[in-house]
Amino acid sequence: GAGRAFSAGGDLKMFYDGRESEDSCLEVVYRMYWLCYHIHTYKKNQVALVHGISMGGGASLMVPMKFSVVTEKTVFATPEASIGFHTDCGFSYMLSHLPGCLGEYLALTGARLGGMELVAAGLATHFVPLEKFPELEKCLVSLNSGDEAAVKTAIEEFSKNVQIEEESILNKQSIIDECFSKDSVEEIIKSFEAEASKEGNAWIGAVLKGLKRSSPTGLKITLRSIREGRKQTLAECLKKEFRLTMNILRTTISGDVYEGIRALTIDKDNFPKWNPSTLDKVGKETLDLVFQPFKEDLELNIPDKEECRWGGKYENSAYTLKMSNEPK
């Protein structure tokens, strides 16, 4: 990525524009998850040069790569819960495998990590100062080999050791684990509030404010998805996330995703009106509706065993057959 953003939020306007049409984004969503599977399982060496903002689904083009190179200008976040969506594109798998409850924290709060923090957390592989990026890219392009050792050696010529700052969220792991290990979003917030009153924890105030502004539905879906992700394979996570994405876009239990996109990216009034408006009104039975499996032929058709290549493109799915048989 060369410029202000590596990849972030490009699908939000598309989702919003298609809100009145039934499954207008289904093909794009299906193809995106197909791509996510391939990025995770691809055998050849892939390198992401991440300059600028890398958030949400855009970050799925960074984290699973064999080599992901970040700079002092790289900014990562998974802020989807705040707008009534969920951590998708494989992040219920990736975040759930971070140390302790760091995954829950990043997913629910949308907290941002910088380049050095990403390497320290294991979400990127190398830190290279931005001024060295052009030279690094030239070096990689001129390599005569795609061999892993050769690529790694080339990147390491330009990389430097990371050192996170004292105030980094990665140095707050004990507080995060204490609060974000709770069973529910309500309990997490209550525990976090208790920690905020203690000396030296002033940083919690702004995080709490963001949590309380977020979509109750988005927060509850996201927490459950991350927790399930710890016990699921990559394929199971992607299948689940496909269901969640489609059910959220279909407003199965709430239209929060469209309200969130409107308030934050369209009208930019930053004043979303959530429905339901409070966490206590989003019960387990309600959540079950978006997590429920589809009919087998309408699931994301991912193989259970990781293979080098997979032919399960959108064109080969039951969705295209269904559409072609519908009366014009």
Short mmCIF file of C-alpha atoms in Angstrom, two decimals:
data_model
loop_
_atom_site.label_atom_id
_atom_site.label_comp_id
_atom_site.label_asym_id
_atom_site.label_seq_id
_atom_site.Cartn_x
_atom_site.Cartn_y
_atom_site.Cartn_z
CA GLY A 1 0.00 0.00 0.00
CA ALA A 2 1.46 3.35 -1.00
CA GLY A 3 -0.17 6.39 0.57
CA ARG A 4 -2.61 7.24 3.33
CA ALA A 5 -4.17 3.77 3.48
CA PHE A 6 -3.03 0.23 2.79
CA SER A 7 -6.61 -1.08 2.82
CA ALA A 8 -9.52 -0.04 5.03
CA GLY A 9 -13.27 0.42 4.80
CA GLY A 10 -13.65 0.08 1.05
CA ASP A 11 -16.65 -2.21 1.38
CA LEU A 12 -18.71 -0.05 3.76
CA LYS A 13 -20.20 2.30 1.15
CA MET A 14 -20.92 -0.70 -1.07
CA PHE A 15 -22.82 -2.34 1.78
CA TYR A 16 -24.76 0.85 2.44
CA ASP A 17 -25.64 1.47 -1.19
CA GLY A 18 -27.03 -2.05 -1.48
CA ARG A 19 -29.15 -1.92 1.67
CA GLU A 20 -32.47 -1.77 -0.21
CA SER A 21 -31.67 -4.69 -2.54
CA GLU A 22 -31.82 -8.30 -1.44
CA ASP A 23 -28.33 -9.80 -1.09
CA SER A 24 -26.81 -7.17 -3.37
CA CYS A 25 -23.35 -7.81 -1.87
CA LEU A 26 -23.51 -11.60 -1.63
CA GLU A 27 -21.14 -12.23 -4.53
CA VAL A 28 -18.53 -9.78 -3.24
CA VAL A 29 -18.74 -11.23 0.27
CA TYR A 30 -18.44 -14.82 -1.00
CA ARG A 31 -15.41 -13.95 -3.14
CA MET A 32 -13.76 -12.09 -0.25
CA TYR A 33 -13.99 -15.11 2.02
CA TRP A 34 -12.74 -17.32 -0.79
CA LEU A 35 -9.74 -14.98 -1.07
CA CYS A 36 -9.20 -15.04 2.71
CA TYR A 37 -8.99 -18.82 2.65
CA HIS A 38 -6.38 -18.70 -0.12
CA ILE A 39 -4.25 -16.07 1.59
CA HIS A 40 -4.12 -18.24 4.74
CA THR A 41 -3.32 -21.49 2.94
CA TYR A 42 -1.30 -20.37 -0.10
CA LYS A 43 2.01 -22.22 -0.34
CA LYS A 44 4.03 -19.57 -2.16
CA ASN A 45 5.65 -16.78 -0.18
CA GLN A 46 3.59 -13.60 -0.02
CA VAL A 47 4.82 -10.22 1.16
CA ALA A 48 2.63 -7.31 2.28
CA LEU A 49 4.27 -3.87 2.44
CA VAL A 50 1.88 -2.07 4.75
CA HIS A 51 2.12 1.70 4.55
CA GLY A 52 -0.74 3.59 6.19
CA ILE A 53 -4.09 2.48 7.59
CA SER A 54 -4.82 -1.26 7.60
CA MET A 55 -8.16 -1.91 9.22
CA GLY A 56 -10.97 -4.45 9.29
CA GLY A 57 -11.17 -6.64 6.20
CA GLY A 58 -8.24 -4.69 4.75
CA ALA A 59 -6.05 -6.02 7.53
CA SER A 60 -6.79 -9.56 6.32
CA LEU A 61 -4.48 -8.70 3.42
CA MET A 62 -1.69 -8.20 5.99
CA VAL A 63 -1.87 -10.46 9.04
CA PRO A 64 -1.94 -13.97 7.43
CA MET A 65 0.92 -13.26 5.00
CA LYS A 66 4.18 -15.15 5.34
CA PHE A 67 5.84 -11.73 5.51
CA SER A 68 4.04 -8.56 6.53
CA VAL A 69 6.26 -5.48 6.71
CA VAL A 70 5.03 -2.45 8.64
CA THR A 71 6.34 1.08 9.26
CA GLU A 72 5.96 3.88 11.79
CA LYS A 73 2.95 5.04 9.72
CA THR A 74 1.07 1.72 9.84
CA VAL A 75 -2.16 1.78 11.85
CA PHE A 76 -4.13 -1.42 12.51
CA ALA A 77 -7.59 -1.85 14.03
CA THR A 78 -10.68 -4.05 13.85
CA PRO A 79 -13.41 -1.50 14.63
CA GLU A 80 -16.38 -3.33 13.07
CA ALA A 81 -18.30 -3.95 16.30
CA SER A 82 -18.65 -0.21 16.85
CA ILE A 83 -20.78 0.13 13.70
CA GLY A 84 -22.97 -2.92 14.25
CA PHE A 85 -20.84 -5.34 12.23
CA HIS A 86 -18.40 -8.04 13.43
CA THR A 87 -14.73 -8.98 13.14
CA ASP A 88 -14.78 -10.83 9.83
CA CYS A 89 -12.39 -12.03 7.11
CA GLY A 90 -10.77 -14.59 9.39
CA PHE A 91 -10.28 -12.31 12.39
CA SER A 92 -12.43 -14.39 14.72
CA TYR A 93 -9.68 -16.98 14.17
CA MET A 94 -6.66 -14.65 14.22
CA LEU A 95 -7.66 -12.46 17.16
CA SER A 96 -8.81 -15.41 19.26
CA HIS A 97 -5.30 -16.86 19.05
CA LEU A 98 -3.56 -13.79 20.47
CA PRO A 99 -2.16 -13.96 24.04
CA GLY A 100 -4.70 -13.86 26.85
CA CYS A 101 -7.75 -11.75 26.07
CA LEU A 102 -5.98 -9.29 23.79
CA GLY A 103 -8.18 -10.50 20.92
CA GLU A 104 -11.38 -9.66 22.78
CA TYR A 105 -9.97 -6.27 23.67
CA LEU A 106 -9.01 -5.37 20.09
CA ALA A 107 -12.29 -6.70 18.66
CA LEU A 108 -14.62 -4.98 21.12
CA THR A 109 -12.84 -1.64 21.51
CA GLY A 110 -11.46 -1.20 17.99
CA ALA A 111 -8.19 -0.13 19.65
CA ARG A 112 -5.41 0.88 17.28
CA LEU A 113 -1.94 -0.65 17.12
CA GLY A 114 1.09 0.96 15.51
CA GLY A 115 3.80 -0.74 13.46
CA MET A 116 6.09 -1.80 16.29
CA GLU A 117 3.13 -2.98 18.38
CA LEU A 118 1.95 -5.15 15.48
CA VAL A 119 5.29 -6.96 15.31
CA ALA A 120 5.40 -7.33 19.11
CA ALA A 121 1.88 -8.80 19.10
CA GLY A 122 2.66 -11.21 16.25
CA LEU A 123 0.26 -9.55 13.79
CA ALA A 124 3.13 -8.49 11.50
CA THR A 125 6.56 -9.98 10.91
CA HIS A 126 8.97 -7.07 10.34
CA PHE A 127 9.31 -3.36 11.07
CA VAL A 128 11.08 -1.30 8.40
CA PRO A 129 11.37 2.51 8.63
CA LEU A 130 9.29 4.18 5.94
CA GLU A 131 12.31 5.89 4.41
CA LYS A 132 13.72 2.43 3.53
CA PHE A 133 10.53 1.15 1.90
CA PRO A 134 11.36 2.11 -1.72
CA GLU A 135 14.75 0.43 -1.45
CA LEU A 136 13.22 -2.68 0.14
CA GLU A 137 10.60 -2.96 -2.59
CA LYS A 138 13.26 -2.61 -5.29
CA CYS A 139 15.32 -5.32 -3.58
CA LEU A 140 12.35 -7.73 -3.37
CA VAL A 141 11.37 -7.19 -7.00
CA SER A 142 14.93 -7.89 -8.14
CA LEU A 143 15.23 -11.17 -6.22
CA ASN A 144 15.85 -14.13 -8.49
CA SER A 145 14.29 -16.48 -5.97
CA GLY A 146 10.97 -16.78 -4.16
CA ASP A 147 12.66 -18.97 -1.59
CA GLU A 148 11.51 -18.20 1.96
CA ALA A 149 15.04 -17.82 3.31
CA ALA A 150 16.02 -15.47 0.49
CA VAL A 151 12.97 -13.26 0.99
CA LYS A 152 13.48 -13.21 4.75
CA THR A 153 17.15 -12.27 4.40
CA ALA A 154 16.27 -9.45 2.01
CA ILE A 155 13.67 -8.00 4.38
CA GLU A 156 15.92 -8.33 7.41
CA GLU A 157 18.57 -6.18 5.72
CA PHE A 158 16.21 -3.24 6.09
CA SER A 159 14.31 -4.14 9.27
CA LYS A 160 15.02 -3.02 12.81
CA ASN A 161 14.22 -4.46 16.22
CA VAL A 162 10.99 -3.26 17.76
CA GLN A 163 10.65 -1.55 21.09
CA ILE A 164 7.17 -0.69 22.31
CA GLU A 165 6.55 2.44 24.35
CA GLU A 166 5.75 2.25 28.03
CA GLU A 167 2.13 3.41 27.54
CA SER A 168 1.45 0.80 24.84
CA ILE A 169 -1.68 -1.26 25.34
CA LEU A 170 0.54 -4.33 25.08
CA ASN A 171 1.92 -3.37 28.50
CA LYS A 172 -1.60 -3.49 29.98
CA GLN A 173 -2.10 -7.22 29.44
CA SER A 174 -2.91 -8.01 33.08
CA ILE A 175 -5.76 -5.48 33.17
CA ILE A 176 -7.03 -6.62 29.77
CA ASP A 177 -7.02 -10.27 30.83
CA GLU A 178 -8.79 -9.46 34.09
CA CYS A 179 -11.58 -7.45 32.46
CA PHE A 180 -12.02 -9.02 29.03
CA SER A 181 -12.12 -12.60 30.30
CA LYS A 182 -15.60 -12.00 31.73
CA ASP A 183 -18.52 -13.96 30.30
CA SER A 184 -20.55 -11.10 28.85
CA VAL A 185 -20.11 -7.62 27.39
CA GLU A 186 -22.02 -6.21 30.38
CA GLU A 187 -19.60 -7.86 32.83
CA ILE A 188 -16.59 -6.74 30.79
CA ILE A 189 -17.73 -3.11 30.92
CA LYS A 190 -18.49 -3.33 34.65
CA SER A 191 -15.05 -4.81 35.37
CA PHE A 192 -13.36 -2.21 33.15
CA GLU A 193 -15.19 0.57 34.98
CA ALA A 194 -13.86 -0.76 38.28
CA GLU A 195 -10.29 -0.72 36.92
CA ALA A 196 -10.75 2.84 35.59
CA SER A 197 -11.14 4.17 39.12
CA LYS A 198 -7.71 2.92 40.15
CA GLU A 199 -4.63 5.12 40.13
CA GLY A 200 -2.67 5.09 36.86
CA ASN A 201 -5.60 3.84 34.77
CA ALA A 202 -6.74 7.12 33.24
CA TRP A 203 -6.29 5.59 29.77
CA ILE A 204 -9.35 3.40 30.36
CA GLY A 205 -11.77 6.35 30.31
CA ALA A 206 -11.56 7.01 26.58
CA VAL A 207 -11.74 3.30 25.78
CA LEU A 208 -14.84 2.89 27.94
CA LYS A 209 -16.48 5.87 26.25
CA GLY A 210 -15.97 4.22 22.86
CA LEU A 211 -17.30 0.88 24.10
CA LYS A 212 -20.48 2.49 25.43
CA ARG A 213 -21.03 4.33 22.13
CA SER A 214 -20.78 1.12 20.12
CA SER A 215 -23.65 -0.96 18.75
CA PRO A 216 -24.91 -3.33 21.50
CA THR A 217 -25.74 -5.90 18.82
CA GLY A 218 -22.31 -5.56 17.17
CA LEU A 219 -20.53 -5.98 20.52
CA LYS A 220 -22.45 -9.11 21.48
CA ILE A 221 -22.06 -10.79 18.09
CA THR A 222 -18.35 -9.99 18.09
CA LEU A 223 -17.63 -11.30 21.59
CA ARG A 224 -19.41 -14.59 20.88
CA SER A 225 -17.64 -14.97 17.54
CA ILE A 226 -14.18 -14.44 19.07
CA ARG A 227 -14.92 -16.87 21.90
CA GLU A 228 -16.12 -19.51 19.45
CA GLY A 229 -13.05 -18.89 17.31
CA ARG A 230 -10.75 -20.30 19.99
CA LYS A 231 -12.29 -23.72 19.48
CA GLN A 232 -12.77 -23.55 15.72
CA THR A 233 -10.52 -24.25 12.75
CA LEU A 234 -9.85 -21.54 10.18
CA ALA A 235 -12.44 -23.09 7.85
CA GLU A 236 -15.05 -23.18 10.61
CA CYS A 237 -14.36 -19.55 11.47
CA LEU A 238 -14.70 -18.41 7.86
CA LYS A 239 -17.95 -20.34 7.42
CA LYS A 240 -19.33 -18.80 10.61
CA GLU A 241 -18.22 -15.30 9.60
CA PHE A 242 -19.87 -15.70 6.19
CA ARG A 243 -23.17 -16.52 7.93
CA LEU A 244 -22.78 -13.57 10.29
CA THR A 245 -21.97 -11.14 7.48
CA MET A 246 -24.93 -12.19 5.37
CA ASN A 247 -27.35 -12.22 8.31
CA ILE A 248 -26.17 -8.80 9.47
CA LEU A 249 -26.55 -7.36 5.95
CA ARG A 250 -30.00 -8.96 5.77
CA THR A 251 -30.86 -7.18 9.06
CA THR A 252 -31.92 -10.53 10.53
CA ILE A 253 -31.92 -9.13 14.08
CA SER A 254 -30.97 -5.48 13.64
CA GLY A 255 -30.29 -2.78 11.05
CA ASP A 256 -27.43 -1.36 13.12
CA VAL A 257 -24.80 -1.94 10.45
CA TYR A 258 -26.49 0.50 8.05
CA GLU A 259 -27.11 3.02 10.83
CA GLY A 260 -23.48 2.76 11.91
CA ILE A 261 -22.15 3.26 8.37
CA ARG A 262 -24.53 6.20 7.90
CA ALA A 263 -23.49 7.93 11.12
CA LEU A 264 -19.74 7.35 10.80
CA THR A 265 -19.00 7.43 7.07
CA ILE A 266 -21.97 8.84 5.12
CA ASP A 267 -23.56 11.70 7.10
CA LYS A 268 -20.66 11.73 9.57
CA ASP A 269 -22.82 13.08 12.37
CA ASN A 270 -21.29 10.45 14.72
CA PHE A 271 -24.66 10.03 16.38
CA PRO A 272 -25.98 6.55 15.54
CA LYS A 273 -29.34 5.45 16.91
CA TRP A 274 -28.96 1.78 17.74
CA ASN A 275 -31.83 -0.70 17.73
CA PRO A 276 -31.90 -2.34 20.24
CA SER A 277 -30.39 0.56 22.14
CA THR A 278 -29.01 -1.33 25.16
CA LEU A 279 -27.04 -4.52 25.78
CA ASP A 280 -29.69 -6.13 27.98
CA LYS A 281 -32.11 -6.18 25.04
CA VAL A 282 -29.81 -8.39 22.95
CA GLY A 283 -30.37 -11.86 24.38
CA LYS A 284 -28.85 -15.25 23.57
CA GLU A 285 -31.94 -16.38 21.64
CA THR A 286 -31.67 -13.29 19.46
CA LEU A 287 -27.97 -13.93 18.79
CA ASP A 288 -28.67 -17.55 17.90
CA LEU A 289 -30.57 -16.32 14.83
CA VAL A 290 -27.43 -14.89 13.18
CA PHE A 291 -25.15 -17.79 14.17
CA GLN A 292 -27.50 -20.51 12.93
CA PRO A 293 -26.01 -22.55 10.04
CA PHE A 294 -27.45 -22.16 6.54
CA LYS A 295 -28.62 -25.10 4.46
CA GLU A 296 -25.51 -27.06 3.54
CA ASP A 297 -25.44 -25.99 -0.12
CA LEU A 298 -25.72 -22.31 0.87
CA GLU A 299 -22.78 -22.36 3.28
CA LEU A 300 -19.39 -21.00 2.30
CA ASN A 301 -17.96 -24.03 0.53
CA ILE A 302 -14.54 -24.32 2.16
CA PRO A 303 -12.72 -27.67 2.44
CA ASP A 304 -12.15 -28.92 5.98
CA LYS A 305 -8.57 -29.89 5.16
CA GLU A 306 -6.23 -27.12 4.09
CA GLU A 307 -5.30 -27.66 0.46
CA CYS A 308 -2.98 -25.73 -1.81
CA ARG A 309 -5.71 -24.59 -4.17
CA TRP A 310 -9.48 -24.72 -3.97
CA GLY A 311 -12.01 -24.34 -6.77
CA GLY A 312 -14.94 -23.24 -4.63
CA LYS A 313 -15.44 -19.87 -6.30
CA TYR A 314 -18.76 -18.05 -6.31
CA GLU A 315 -19.47 -19.36 -9.81
CA ASN A 316 -19.40 -22.92 -8.43
CA SER A 317 -21.75 -22.18 -5.54
CA ALA A 318 -25.44 -22.95 -5.15
CA TYR A 319 -26.12 -19.22 -5.16
CA THR A 320 -25.40 -18.83 -8.89
CA LEU A 321 -27.51 -21.89 -9.69
CA LYS A 322 -30.34 -20.49 -7.58
CA MET A 323 -30.16 -17.11 -9.34
CA SER A 324 -30.01 -18.62 -12.82
CA ASN A 325 -33.18 -20.62 -12.12
CA GLU A 326 -35.16 -17.66 -10.85
CA PRO A 327 -37.74 -16.22 -13.29
CA LYS A 328 -36.60 -13.05 -15.03
#
